[in-house]
Amino acid sequence: MIKDIQQQILKLKEENDICILAHCYQSPEILEVADFTGDSFALSVKASQVENKTVIMCGVRFMAETVKILSPNKKVILANPSAGCPMAEMMDKEVISLVKEQYPDYTVVAYINTTSELKTICDVCVTSSSALEICKKIDNDNILFIPDCNLGDWISKQLPEKNFKLLNGGCPTHAKMSERDVLKAKELHPNALFLVHPECTPDVVALADYVGSTTGIMDYAKQSDAKEFIIGTENSIVTHLQMSCPDKMFYPLSKDCICHNMKATTLVDVLNCCKGDFGEEIILDDHVYTEAKRCIDEMIRLG
Ligand code: 13P
Ligand code: SF4
């Protein structure tokens, strides 16, 4: 059944000149039909290089908006229109405009998990894999980092020479994991290394053997000589790692670390998008293309 649907998708992709981009949090059956998979940064870079007429994004809304901004002449489809990112929708342009007035000398650094409308008033975007490098290179010691205070806290601790102003936003999925979960998992798996995403809270991050983006965690686990790992990020990464490294053991930090927004997209949604029967075509206001693009281009240039 799954194989049948995948075959239909592959055929339609070819016939209709479609490229499928999928974030690593998508299910294995979607990753198998994707032309390119990766973390948020890798997907943004890929988005600017795609040659197909149509791009289907299997991820959440801000990712599809990023693709559209980088490839305005392509038809960009969000595979499941209900897939939003709660962190990206936490802060809007109006609120951040007011905050900016209070911090006129600060460079506004926006995590890519923001709406395209909000990006229009920010200076540079970052992803979890590029944030440290970019914040280091910014030619200003004052940084207003939005919206994820956990990622911002992790970066600020590594750049003590800079002044960071953080706001109270973050990922509800990663914030669910607690120090208690870590102590419990370490007790159950005393030989395991603990790998964590910087969207987790500082008390969880402080206990990690390695902190990094989705791709960073996967690369670290694959290259490490260790045989057991506790994974502190979205649980699909546990599944993917277990499939790619069958000789190692991967344990989720918490069974609750599931992003239901990322899981909203199904293989049938992707098939229906290829048929032109489902998904939402991303259309943005004219000013967004130029103003938000400046912020994303700056990320690609510095990252
Ligand atoms: P990365 O893909 O940049 O690691 O971010 C994780 C995430 O939460 C995506 O929404
Ligand atoms: Fe947003 Fe968190 Fe889900 Fe990523 S994991 S899409 S940041 S809610």
PDB file of C-alpha atoms and ligand atoms in Angstrom:
ATOM      1  CA  MET A   1       0.000   0.000   0.000  1.00  0.00           C
ATOM      2  CA  ILE A   2       2.703   2.507   1.078  1.00  0.00           C
ATOM      3  CA  LYS A   3       4.918   1.359  -1.811  1.00  0.00           C
ATOM      4  CA  ASP A   4       2.001   1.875  -4.257  1.00  0.00           C
ATOM      5  CA  ILE A   5       1.440   5.432  -3.077  1.00  0.00           C
ATOM      6  CA  GLN A   6       5.172   6.135  -3.222  1.00  0.00           C
ATOM      7  CA  GLN A   7       5.326   4.827  -6.817  1.00  0.00           C
ATOM      8  CA  GLN A   8       2.448   7.111  -7.821  1.00  0.00           C
ATOM      9  CA  ILE A   9       4.188  10.091  -6.185  1.00  0.00           C
ATOM     10  CA  LEU A  10       7.480   9.373  -7.972  1.00  0.00           C
ATOM     11  CA  LYS A  11       5.677   9.123 -11.333  1.00  0.00           C
ATOM     12  CA  LEU A  12       3.680  12.346 -10.832  1.00  0.00           C
ATOM     13  CA  LYS A  13       6.786  14.191  -9.649  1.00  0.00           C
ATOM     14  CA  GLU A  14       8.555  13.314 -12.877  1.00  0.00           C
ATOM     15  CA  GLU A  15       5.556  14.118 -15.142  1.00  0.00           C
ATOM     16  CA  ASN A  16       4.776  17.456 -13.461  1.00  0.00           C
ATOM     17  CA  ASP A  17       8.335  18.720 -12.768  1.00  0.00           C
ATOM     18  CA  ILE A  18       7.881  18.732  -8.999  1.00  0.00           C
ATOM     19  CA  CYS A  19      10.576  18.846  -6.323  1.00  0.00           C
ATOM     20  CA  ILE A  20       9.694  17.557  -2.843  1.00  0.00           C
ATOM     21  CA  LEU A  21      11.549  19.054   0.129  1.00  0.00           C
ATOM     22  CA  ALA A  22      11.079  17.366   3.513  1.00  0.00           C
ATOM     23  CA  HIS A  23      12.287  18.339   6.988  1.00  0.00           C
ATOM     24  CA  CYS A  24      13.969  15.514   8.972  1.00  0.00           C
ATOM     25  CA  TYR A  25      10.980  15.428  11.363  1.00  0.00           C
ATOM     26  CA  GLN A  26       8.760  13.995   8.596  1.00  0.00           C
ATOM     27  CA  SER A  27       7.869  10.299   8.540  1.00  0.00           C
ATOM     28  CA  PRO A  28      10.268   7.799   6.864  1.00  0.00           C
ATOM     29  CA  GLU A  29       7.792   7.113   4.010  1.00  0.00           C
ATOM     30  CA  ILE A  30       7.771  10.840   3.127  1.00  0.00           C
ATOM     31  CA  LEU A  31      11.570  11.155   3.435  1.00  0.00           C
ATOM     32  CA  GLU A  32      11.893   8.235   0.979  1.00  0.00           C
ATOM     33  CA  VAL A  33      10.061  10.102  -1.821  1.00  0.00           C
ATOM     34  CA  ALA A  34      11.688  13.488  -1.123  1.00  0.00           C
ATOM     35  CA  ASP A  35      14.293  14.949  -3.486  1.00  0.00           C
ATOM     36  CA  PHE A  36      15.995  16.600  -0.584  1.00  0.00           C
ATOM     37  CA  THR A  37      15.792  16.214   3.195  1.00  0.00           C
ATOM     38  CA  GLY A  38      17.522  18.195   5.906  1.00  0.00           C
ATOM     39  CA  ASP A  39      17.285  20.593   8.810  1.00  0.00           C
ATOM     40  CA  SER A  40      15.914  24.127   8.496  1.00  0.00           C
ATOM     41  CA  PHE A  41      19.179  25.651   7.248  1.00  0.00           C
ATOM     42  CA  ALA A  42      19.901  22.965   4.668  1.00  0.00           C
ATOM     43  CA  LEU A  43      16.331  23.220   3.342  1.00  0.00           C
ATOM     44  CA  SER A  44      16.577  27.021   2.981  1.00  0.00           C
ATOM     45  CA  VAL A  45      19.829  26.775   1.039  1.00  0.00           C
ATOM     46  CA  LYS A  46      18.363  24.035  -1.161  1.00  0.00           C
ATOM     47  CA  ALA A  47      15.246  26.139  -1.739  1.00  0.00           C
ATOM     48  CA  SER A  48      17.289  28.788  -3.521  1.00  0.00           C
ATOM     49  CA  GLN A  49      18.852  26.186  -5.864  1.00  0.00           C
ATOM     50  CA  VAL A  50      15.845  24.112  -6.956  1.00  0.00           C
ATOM     51  CA  GLU A  51      15.221  24.088 -10.715  1.00  0.00           C
ATOM     52  CA  ASN A  52      11.769  22.471 -10.871  1.00  0.00           C
ATOM     53  CA  LYS A  53       8.611  24.470 -11.674  1.00  0.00           C
ATOM     54  CA  THR A  54       6.829  23.366  -8.485  1.00  0.00           C
ATOM     55  CA  VAL A  55       8.123  22.750  -4.963  1.00  0.00           C
ATOM     56  CA  ILE A  56       6.129  20.819  -2.363  1.00  0.00           C
ATOM     57  CA  MET A  57       7.275  21.520   1.205  1.00  0.00           C
ATOM     58  CA  CYS A  58       6.677  18.750   3.730  1.00  0.00           C
ATOM     59  CA  GLY A  59       7.272  20.623   6.940  1.00  0.00           C
ATOM     60  CA  VAL A  60       5.590  23.624   8.537  1.00  0.00           C
ATOM     61  CA  ARG A  61       4.315  26.932   7.140  1.00  0.00           C
ATOM     62  CA  PHE A  62       7.363  29.135   7.825  1.00  0.00           C
ATOM     63  CA  MET A  63       9.489  26.650   5.835  1.00  0.00           C
ATOM     64  CA  ALA A  64       7.198  26.896   2.794  1.00  0.00           C
ATOM     65  CA  GLU A  65       7.254  30.707   3.098  1.00  0.00           C
ATOM     66  CA  THR A  66      11.062  30.640   3.127  1.00  0.00           C
ATOM     67  CA  VAL A  67      11.068  28.586  -0.078  1.00  0.00           C
ATOM     68  CA  LYS A  68       8.648  31.014  -1.756  1.00  0.00           C
ATOM     69  CA  ILE A  69      10.756  34.041  -0.756  1.00  0.00           C
ATOM     70  CA  LEU A  70      13.893  32.431  -2.185  1.00  0.00           C
ATOM     71  CA  SER A  71      12.130  31.167  -5.318  1.00  0.00           C
ATOM     72  CA  PRO A  72       9.310  33.668  -5.995  1.00  0.00           C
ATOM     73  CA  ASN A  73       8.716  32.470  -9.556  1.00  0.00           C
ATOM     74  CA  LYS A  74       8.056  28.895  -8.543  1.00  0.00           C
ATOM     75  CA  LYS A  75       4.770  27.419  -7.449  1.00  0.00           C
ATOM     76  CA  VAL A  76       5.366  26.559  -3.757  1.00  0.00           C
ATOM     77  CA  ILE A  77       2.888  24.280  -2.012  1.00  0.00           C
ATOM     78  CA  LEU A  78       2.665  23.642   1.733  1.00  0.00           C
ATOM     79  CA  ALA A  79       1.773  19.931   1.743  1.00  0.00           C
ATOM     80  CA  ASN A  80      -0.662  20.200   4.653  1.00  0.00           C
ATOM     81  CA  PRO A  81      -2.168  23.685   5.185  1.00  0.00           C
ATOM     82  CA  SER A  82      -2.820  23.002   8.891  1.00  0.00           C
ATOM     83  CA  ALA A  83       0.897  22.473   9.618  1.00  0.00           C
ATOM     84  CA  GLY A  84       1.968  25.635  11.428  1.00  0.00           C
ATOM     85  CA  CYS A  85       4.759  26.147  13.965  1.00  0.00           C
ATOM     86  CA  PRO A  86       3.455  27.504  17.300  1.00  0.00           C
ATOM     87  CA  MET A  87       6.818  29.162  18.008  1.00  0.00           C
ATOM     88  CA  ALA A  88       6.725  31.001  14.659  1.00  0.00           C
ATOM     89  CA  GLU A  89       3.256  32.322  15.401  1.00  0.00           C
ATOM     90  CA  MET A  90       4.105  33.467  18.951  1.00  0.00           C
ATOM     91  CA  MET A  91       5.418  36.921  18.012  1.00  0.00           C
ATOM     92  CA  ASP A  92       4.108  39.303  15.379  1.00  0.00           C
ATOM     93  CA  LYS A  93       5.396  42.368  13.583  1.00  0.00           C
ATOM     94  CA  GLU A  94       3.434  44.833  15.720  1.00  0.00           C
ATOM     95  CA  VAL A  95       4.823  43.566  19.052  1.00  0.00           C
ATOM     96  CA  ILE A  96       8.403  43.332  17.801  1.00  0.00           C
ATOM     97  CA  SER A  97       8.201  46.850  16.287  1.00  0.00           C
ATOM     98  CA  LEU A  98       7.416  48.143  19.803  1.00  0.00           C
ATOM     99  CA  VAL A  99      10.271  46.127  21.341  1.00  0.00           C
ATOM    100  CA  LYS A 100      12.657  47.468  18.681  1.00  0.00           C
ATOM    101  CA  GLU A 101      11.792  51.044  19.707  1.00  0.00           C
ATOM    102  CA  GLN A 102      13.092  50.225  23.196  1.00  0.00           C
ATOM    103  CA  TYR A 103      16.337  48.754  21.817  1.00  0.00           C
ATOM    104  CA  PRO A 104      17.261  51.014  18.898  1.00  0.00           C
ATOM    105  CA  ASP A 105      20.958  50.068  18.973  1.00  0.00           C
ATOM    106  CA  TYR A 106      20.355  46.312  18.786  1.00  0.00           C
ATOM    107  CA  THR A 107      20.671  44.068  15.717  1.00  0.00           C
ATOM    108  CA  VAL A 108      17.474  42.022  15.496  1.00  0.00           C
ATOM    109  CA  VAL A 109      18.286  38.350  14.947  1.00  0.00           C
ATOM    110  CA  ALA A 110      15.266  36.221  14.033  1.00  0.00           C
ATOM    111  CA  TYR A 111      15.261  32.457  14.341  1.00  0.00           C
ATOM    112  CA  ILE A 112      14.035  31.140  10.983  1.00  0.00           C
ATOM    113  CA  ASN A 113      10.982  29.827  12.895  1.00  0.00           C
ATOM    114  CA  THR A 114       9.196  33.195  12.437  1.00  0.00           C
ATOM    115  CA  THR A 115       6.525  34.341   9.991  1.00  0.00           C
ATOM    116  CA  SER A 116       7.698  35.952   6.743  1.00  0.00           C
ATOM    117  CA  GLU A 117       5.822  39.117   7.770  1.00  0.00           C
ATOM    118  CA  LEU A 118       7.890  39.352  10.986  1.00  0.00           C
ATOM    119  CA  LYS A 119      11.126  38.741   9.066  1.00  0.00           C
ATOM    120  CA  THR A 120      10.477  41.982   7.127  1.00  0.00           C
ATOM    121  CA  ILE A 121      11.503  44.056  10.180  1.00  0.00           C
ATOM    122  CA  CYS A 122      14.432  41.890  11.327  1.00  0.00           C
ATOM    123  CA  ASP A 123      18.093  42.242  10.345  1.00  0.00           C
ATOM    124  CA  VAL A 124      19.195  38.645   9.880  1.00  0.00           C
ATOM    125  CA  CYS A 125      17.751  35.143  10.212  1.00  0.00           C
ATOM    126  CA  VAL A 126      19.479  32.204  11.857  1.00  0.00           C
ATOM    127  CA  THR A 127      18.790  28.493  12.247  1.00  0.00           C
ATOM    128  CA  SER A 128      19.964  26.337  15.124  1.00  0.00           C
ATOM    129  CA  SER A 129      22.904  25.111  13.028  1.00  0.00           C
ATOM    130  CA  SER A 130      24.001  28.598  11.931  1.00  0.00           C
ATOM    131  CA  ALA A 131      23.048  30.833  14.909  1.00  0.00           C
ATOM    132  CA  LEU A 132      26.386  30.767  16.740  1.00  0.00           C
ATOM    133  CA  GLU A 133      28.462  31.437  13.632  1.00  0.00           C
ATOM    134  CA  ILE A 134      26.183  34.271  12.497  1.00  0.00           C
ATOM    135  CA  CYS A 135      25.860  35.973  15.911  1.00  0.00           C
ATOM    136  CA  LYS A 136      29.674  35.849  16.203  1.00  0.00           C
ATOM    137  CA  LYS A 137      30.060  37.563  12.807  1.00  0.00           C
ATOM    138  CA  ILE A 138      27.464  40.315  13.403  1.00  0.00           C
ATOM    139  CA  ASP A 139      29.239  43.645  13.576  1.00  0.00           C
ATOM    140  CA  ASN A 140      27.336  44.808  16.682  1.00  0.00           C
ATOM    141  CA  ASP A 141      27.731  43.701  20.308  1.00  0.00           C
ATOM    142  CA  ASN A 142      24.024  44.279  21.035  1.00  0.00           C
ATOM    143  CA  ILE A 143      21.724  41.515  19.818  1.00  0.00           C
ATOM    144  CA  LEU A 144      17.963  41.264  20.224  1.00  0.00           C
ATOM    145  CA  PHE A 145      17.326  37.531  19.667  1.00  0.00           C
ATOM    146  CA  ILE A 146      13.758  36.417  18.869  1.00  0.00           C
ATOM    147  CA  PRO A 147      11.621  34.370  19.472  1.00  0.00           C
ATOM    148  CA  ASP A 148      13.383  31.365  21.099  1.00  0.00           C
ATOM    149  CA  CYS A 149      14.844  32.297  24.502  1.00  0.00           C
ATOM    150  CA  ASN A 150      16.315  28.794  24.936  1.00  0.00           C
ATOM    151  CA  LEU A 151      18.322  28.887  21.715  1.00  0.00           C
ATOM    152  CA  GLY A 152      19.190  32.530  22.524  1.00  0.00           C
ATOM    153  CA  ASP A 153      20.394  31.541  26.009  1.00  0.00           C
ATOM    154  CA  TRP A 154      22.616  28.785  24.604  1.00  0.00           C
ATOM    155  CA  ILE A 155      24.177  31.153  22.044  1.00  0.00           C
ATOM    156  CA  SER A 156      24.619  33.993  24.544  1.00  0.00           C
ATOM    157  CA  LYS A 157      26.557  31.726  26.944  1.00  0.00           C
ATOM    158  CA  GLN A 158      29.052  31.008  24.152  1.00  0.00           C
ATOM    159  CA  LEU A 159      29.450  34.695  23.270  1.00  0.00           C
ATOM    160  CA  PRO A 160      29.899  36.405  26.655  1.00  0.00           C
ATOM    161  CA  GLU A 161      31.439  39.434  24.929  1.00  0.00           C
ATOM    162  CA  LYS A 162      28.039  40.331  23.410  1.00  0.00           C
ATOM    163  CA  ASN A 163      24.890  41.716  25.100  1.00  0.00           C
ATOM    164  CA  PHE A 164      21.858  39.603  24.328  1.00  0.00           C
ATOM    165  CA  LYS A 165      18.279  40.684  24.926  1.00  0.00           C
ATOM    166  CA  LEU A 166      15.955  37.644  24.889  1.00  0.00           C
ATOM    167  CA  LEU A 167      12.162  37.527  24.820  1.00  0.00           C
ATOM    168  CA  ASN A 168       9.952  34.879  26.340  1.00  0.00           C
ATOM    169  CA  GLY A 169       9.253  32.611  23.333  1.00  0.00           C
ATOM    170  CA  GLY A 170      10.159  29.047  22.431  1.00  0.00           C
ATOM    171  CA  CYS A 171       9.157  25.660  21.078  1.00  0.00           C
ATOM    172  CA  PRO A 172       6.387  24.029  23.145  1.00  0.00           C
ATOM    173  CA  THR A 173       7.511  20.564  22.002  1.00  0.00           C
ATOM    174  CA  HIS A 174      11.139  20.904  23.147  1.00  0.00           C
ATOM    175  CA  ALA A 175      10.203  22.899  26.272  1.00  0.00           C
ATOM    176  CA  LYS A 176       8.200  19.885  27.532  1.00  0.00           C
ATOM    177  CA  MET A 177      11.406  18.023  28.421  1.00  0.00           C
ATOM    178  CA  SER A 178      12.686  18.563  31.961  1.00  0.00           C
ATOM    179  CA  GLU A 179      15.825  18.035  34.033  1.00  0.00           C
ATOM    180  CA  ARG A 180      13.907  15.214  35.750  1.00  0.00           C
ATOM    181  CA  ASP A 181      13.480  13.451  32.382  1.00  0.00           C
ATOM    182  CA  VAL A 182      17.255  13.656  31.845  1.00  0.00           C
ATOM    183  CA  LEU A 183      18.115  12.253  35.287  1.00  0.00           C
ATOM    184  CA  LYS A 184      15.618   9.421  34.810  1.00  0.00           C
ATOM    185  CA  ALA A 185      16.924   8.553  31.317  1.00  0.00           C
ATOM    186  CA  LYS A 186      20.558   8.654  32.510  1.00  0.00           C
ATOM    187  CA  GLU A 187      19.682   6.319  35.388  1.00  0.00           C
ATOM    188  CA  LEU A 188      18.050   3.874  32.959  1.00  0.00           C
ATOM    189  CA  HIS A 189      20.884   4.138  30.409  1.00  0.00           C
ATOM    190  CA  PRO A 190      24.070   4.964  32.366  1.00  0.00           C
ATOM    191  CA  ASN A 191      26.385   4.310  29.394  1.00  0.00           C
ATOM    192  CA  ALA A 192      24.468   6.464  26.923  1.00  0.00           C
ATOM    193  CA  LEU A 193      25.640   9.872  25.679  1.00  0.00           C
ATOM    194  CA  PHE A 194      23.000  12.591  25.943  1.00  0.00           C
ATOM    195  CA  LEU A 195      22.519  14.640  22.733  1.00  0.00           C
ATOM    196  CA  VAL A 196      20.193  17.619  22.837  1.00  0.00           C
ATOM    197  CA  HIS A 197      18.678  20.342  20.638  1.00  0.00           C
ATOM    198  CA  PRO A 198      19.231  23.942  21.862  1.00  0.00           C
ATOM    199  CA  GLU A 199      15.446  24.568  21.736  1.00  0.00           C
ATOM    200  CA  CYS A 200      15.355  22.648  25.066  1.00  0.00           C
ATOM    201  CA  THR A 201      15.434  24.594  28.334  1.00  0.00           C
ATOM    202  CA  PRO A 202      18.841  25.623  29.794  1.00  0.00           C
ATOM    203  CA  ASP A 203      18.639  23.126  32.714  1.00  0.00           C
ATOM    204  CA  VAL A 204      18.248  20.263  30.188  1.00  0.00           C
ATOM    205  CA  VAL A 205      20.949  21.631  27.853  1.00  0.00           C
ATOM    206  CA  ALA A 206      23.383  21.963  30.800  1.00  0.00           C
ATOM    207  CA  LEU A 207      23.352  18.164  31.248  1.00  0.00           C
ATOM    208  CA  ALA A 208      24.178  17.334  27.615  1.00  0.00           C
ATOM    209  CA  ASP A 209      27.277  15.671  26.164  1.00  0.00           C
ATOM    210  CA  TYR A 210      26.527  17.363  22.834  1.00  0.00           C
ATOM    211  CA  VAL A 211      24.229  20.284  21.882  1.00  0.00           C
ATOM    212  CA  GLY A 212      23.323  20.892  18.245  1.00  0.00           C
ATOM    213  CA  SER A 213      20.754  21.174  15.480  1.00  0.00           C
ATOM    214  CA  THR A 214      18.840  18.218  14.061  1.00  0.00           C
ATOM    215  CA  THR A 215      21.597  17.512  11.538  1.00  0.00           C
ATOM    216  CA  GLY A 216      24.274  18.144  14.156  1.00  0.00           C
ATOM    217  CA  ILE A 217      22.749  15.521  16.463  1.00  0.00           C
ATOM    218  CA  MET A 218      22.413  12.978  13.638  1.00  0.00           C
ATOM    219  CA  ASP A 219      25.981  13.504  12.397  1.00  0.00           C
ATOM    220  CA  TYR A 220      27.395  13.325  15.924  1.00  0.00           C
ATOM    221  CA  ALA A 221      25.588  10.046  16.702  1.00  0.00           C
ATOM    222  CA  LYS A 222      26.613   8.458  13.389  1.00  0.00           C
ATOM    223  CA  GLN A 223      30.287   9.408  13.786  1.00  0.00           C
ATOM    224  CA  SER A 224      30.621   8.652  17.504  1.00  0.00           C
ATOM    225  CA  ASP A 225      32.270   5.449  18.754  1.00  0.00           C
ATOM    226  CA  ALA A 226      29.680   5.297  21.550  1.00  0.00           C
ATOM    227  CA  LYS A 227      26.969   2.658  21.244  1.00  0.00           C
ATOM    228  CA  GLU A 228      24.064   4.218  23.198  1.00  0.00           C
ATOM    229  CA  PHE A 229      22.465   7.652  22.995  1.00  0.00           C
ATOM    230  CA  ILE A 230      19.642   9.505  24.740  1.00  0.00           C
ATOM    231  CA  ILE A 231      18.123  11.867  22.168  1.00  0.00           C
ATOM    232  CA  GLY A 232      16.711  15.178  23.407  1.00  0.00           C
ATOM    233  CA  THR A 233      14.800  16.368  20.378  1.00  0.00           C
ATOM    234  CA  GLU A 234      11.723  15.467  18.311  1.00  0.00           C
ATOM    235  CA  ASN A 235      11.289  11.713  18.465  1.00  0.00           C
ATOM    236  CA  SER A 236      11.330  11.105  14.703  1.00  0.00           C
ATOM    237  CA  ILE A 237      15.106  11.636  14.974  1.00  0.00           C
ATOM    238  CA  VAL A 238      15.277   8.594  17.286  1.00  0.00           C
ATOM    239  CA  THR A 239      13.533   6.506  14.596  1.00  0.00           C
ATOM    240  CA  HIS A 240      15.727   7.808  11.753  1.00  0.00           C
ATOM    241  CA  LEU A 241      18.927   7.220  13.723  1.00  0.00           C
ATOM    242  CA  GLN A 242      17.863   3.710  14.726  1.00  0.00           C
ATOM    243  CA  MET A 243      17.234   2.906  11.032  1.00  0.00           C
ATOM    244  CA  SER A 244      20.578   4.307   9.862  1.00  0.00           C
ATOM    245  CA  CYS A 245      22.672   2.847  12.722  1.00  0.00           C
ATOM    246  CA  PRO A 246      21.173  -0.574  13.581  1.00  0.00           C
ATOM    247  CA  ASP A 247      24.268  -1.514  15.627  1.00  0.00           C
ATOM    248  CA  LYS A 248      23.666   1.384  18.079  1.00  0.00           C
ATOM    249  CA  MET A 249      20.829   2.034  20.544  1.00  0.00           C
ATOM    250  CA  PHE A 250      18.834   5.293  20.634  1.00  0.00           C
ATOM    251  CA  TYR A 251      16.459   6.220  23.465  1.00  0.00           C
ATOM    252  CA  PRO A 252      14.026   9.160  23.432  1.00  0.00           C
ATOM    253  CA  LEU A 253      14.526  11.583  26.327  1.00  0.00           C
ATOM    254  CA  SER A 254      10.755  11.760  26.660  1.00  0.00           C
ATOM    255  CA  LYS A 255       7.946   9.912  24.876  1.00  0.00           C
ATOM    256  CA  ASP A 256       6.111  13.282  24.706  1.00  0.00           C
ATOM    257  CA  CYS A 257       8.606  15.006  22.426  1.00  0.00           C
ATOM    258  CA  ILE A 258       6.450  14.790  19.318  1.00  0.00           C
ATOM    259  CA  CYS A 259       5.679  17.820  17.148  1.00  0.00           C
ATOM    260  CA  HIS A 260       2.106  17.215  15.989  1.00  0.00           C
ATOM    261  CA  ASN A 261       2.419  20.048  13.486  1.00  0.00           C
ATOM    262  CA  MET A 262       5.315  18.340  11.752  1.00  0.00           C
ATOM    263  CA  LYS A 263       3.363  15.069  11.883  1.00  0.00           C
ATOM    264  CA  ALA A 264       0.258  16.642  10.279  1.00  0.00           C
ATOM    265  CA  THR A 265       1.528  15.820   6.782  1.00  0.00           C
ATOM    266  CA  THR A 266       0.805  12.303   5.531  1.00  0.00           C
ATOM    267  CA  LEU A 267       2.014  10.406   2.468  1.00  0.00           C
ATOM    268  CA  VAL A 268      -1.520  10.652   1.031  1.00  0.00           C
ATOM    269  CA  ASP A 269      -1.369  14.462   1.439  1.00  0.00           C
ATOM    270  CA  VAL A 270       1.827  14.431  -0.621  1.00  0.00           C
ATOM    271  CA  LEU A 271       0.175  12.275  -3.299  1.00  0.00           C
ATOM    272  CA  ASN A 272      -2.839  14.596  -3.457  1.00  0.00           C
ATOM    273  CA  CYS A 273      -0.517  17.630  -3.727  1.00  0.00           C
ATOM    274  CA  CYS A 274       1.225  15.983  -6.691  1.00  0.00           C
ATOM    275  CA  LYS A 275      -2.195  15.481  -8.301  1.00  0.00           C
ATOM    276  CA  GLY A 276      -3.013  19.166  -7.673  1.00  0.00           C
ATOM    277  CA  ASP A 277      -5.921  18.260  -5.372  1.00  0.00           C
ATOM    278  CA  PHE A 278      -4.519  19.299  -1.985  1.00  0.00           C
ATOM    279  CA  GLY A 279      -2.052  21.592  -0.216  1.00  0.00           C
ATOM    280  CA  GLU A 280      -1.910  25.369  -0.107  1.00  0.00           C
ATOM    281  CA  GLU A 281      -0.109  27.469  -2.658  1.00  0.00           C
ATOM    282  CA  ILE A 282       1.952  30.069  -0.788  1.00  0.00           C
ATOM    283  CA  ILE A 283       1.261  33.610  -1.976  1.00  0.00           C
ATOM    284  CA  LEU A 284       2.890  36.488  -0.111  1.00  0.00           C
ATOM    285  CA  ASP A 285       2.427  40.269  -0.174  1.00  0.00           C
ATOM    286  CA  ASP A 286       4.794  42.035  -2.591  1.00  0.00           C
ATOM    287  CA  HIS A 287       6.754  43.857   0.121  1.00  0.00           C
ATOM    288  CA  VAL A 288       7.515  40.544   1.889  1.00  0.00           C
ATOM    289  CA  TYR A 289       9.565  39.250  -1.060  1.00  0.00           C
ATOM    290  CA  THR A 290      12.062  42.073  -0.899  1.00  0.00           C
ATOM    291  CA  GLU A 291      12.072  42.856   2.829  1.00  0.00           C
ATOM    292  CA  ALA A 292      12.051  39.306   4.242  1.00  0.00           C
ATOM    293  CA  LYS A 293      14.462  38.154   1.531  1.00  0.00           C
ATOM    294  CA  ARG A 294      17.086  40.627   2.768  1.00  0.00           C
ATOM    295  CA  CYS A 295      16.963  38.913   6.173  1.00  0.00           C
ATOM    296  CA  ILE A 296      17.217  35.374   4.718  1.00  0.00           C
ATOM    297  CA  ASP A 297      19.921  36.333   2.190  1.00  0.00           C
ATOM    298  CA  GLU A 298      21.967  37.755   5.060  1.00  0.00           C
ATOM    299  CA  MET A 299      21.668  34.398   6.836  1.00  0.00           C
ATOM    300  CA  ILE A 300      22.892  32.499   3.777  1.00  0.00           C
ATOM    301  CA  ARG A 301      25.743  34.999   3.266  1.00  0.00           C
ATOM    302  CA  LEU A 302      26.962  34.858   6.888  1.00  0.00           C
ATOM    303  CA  GLY A 303      26.151  31.178   7.514  1.00  0.00           C
TER     304      GLY A 303
HETATM  305  P1  13P B   1      16.438  22.484  12.927  1.00  0.00           P
HETATM  306  O1  13P B   1      15.857  21.760  11.791  1.00  0.00           O
HETATM  307  O2  13P B   1      17.090  23.734  12.458  1.00  0.00           O
HETATM  308  O3  13P B   1      17.322  21.695  13.805  1.00  0.00           O
HETATM  309  O4  13P B   1      15.203  22.965  13.837  1.00  0.00           O
HETATM  310  C1  13P B   1      14.405  22.070  14.506  1.00  0.00           C
HETATM  311  C2  13P B   1      12.997  22.480  14.505  1.00  0.00           C
HETATM  312  O5  13P B   1      12.374  22.567  15.511  1.00  0.00           O
HETATM  313  C3  13P B   1      12.382  22.748  13.211  1.00  0.00           C
HETATM  314  O6  13P B   1      11.197  23.363  13.398  1.00  0.00           O
HETATM  315 FE1  SF4 B   2       7.859  24.515  15.710  1.00  0.00          FE
HETATM  316 FE2  SF4 B   2       8.902  23.143  17.721  1.00  0.00          FE
HETATM  317 FE3  SF4 B   2       7.436  21.881  15.921  1.00  0.00          FE
HETATM  318 FE4  SF4 B   2       9.851  22.802  15.276  1.00  0.00          FE
HETATM  319  S1  SF4 B   2       9.376  21.208  16.759  1.00  0.00           S
HETATM  320  S2  SF4 B   2       7.984  23.005  14.087  1.00  0.00           S
HETATM  321  S3  SF4 B   2       9.941  24.673  16.501  1.00  0.00           S
HETATM  322  S4  SF4 B   2       6.730  23.498  17.326  1.00  0.00           S
END
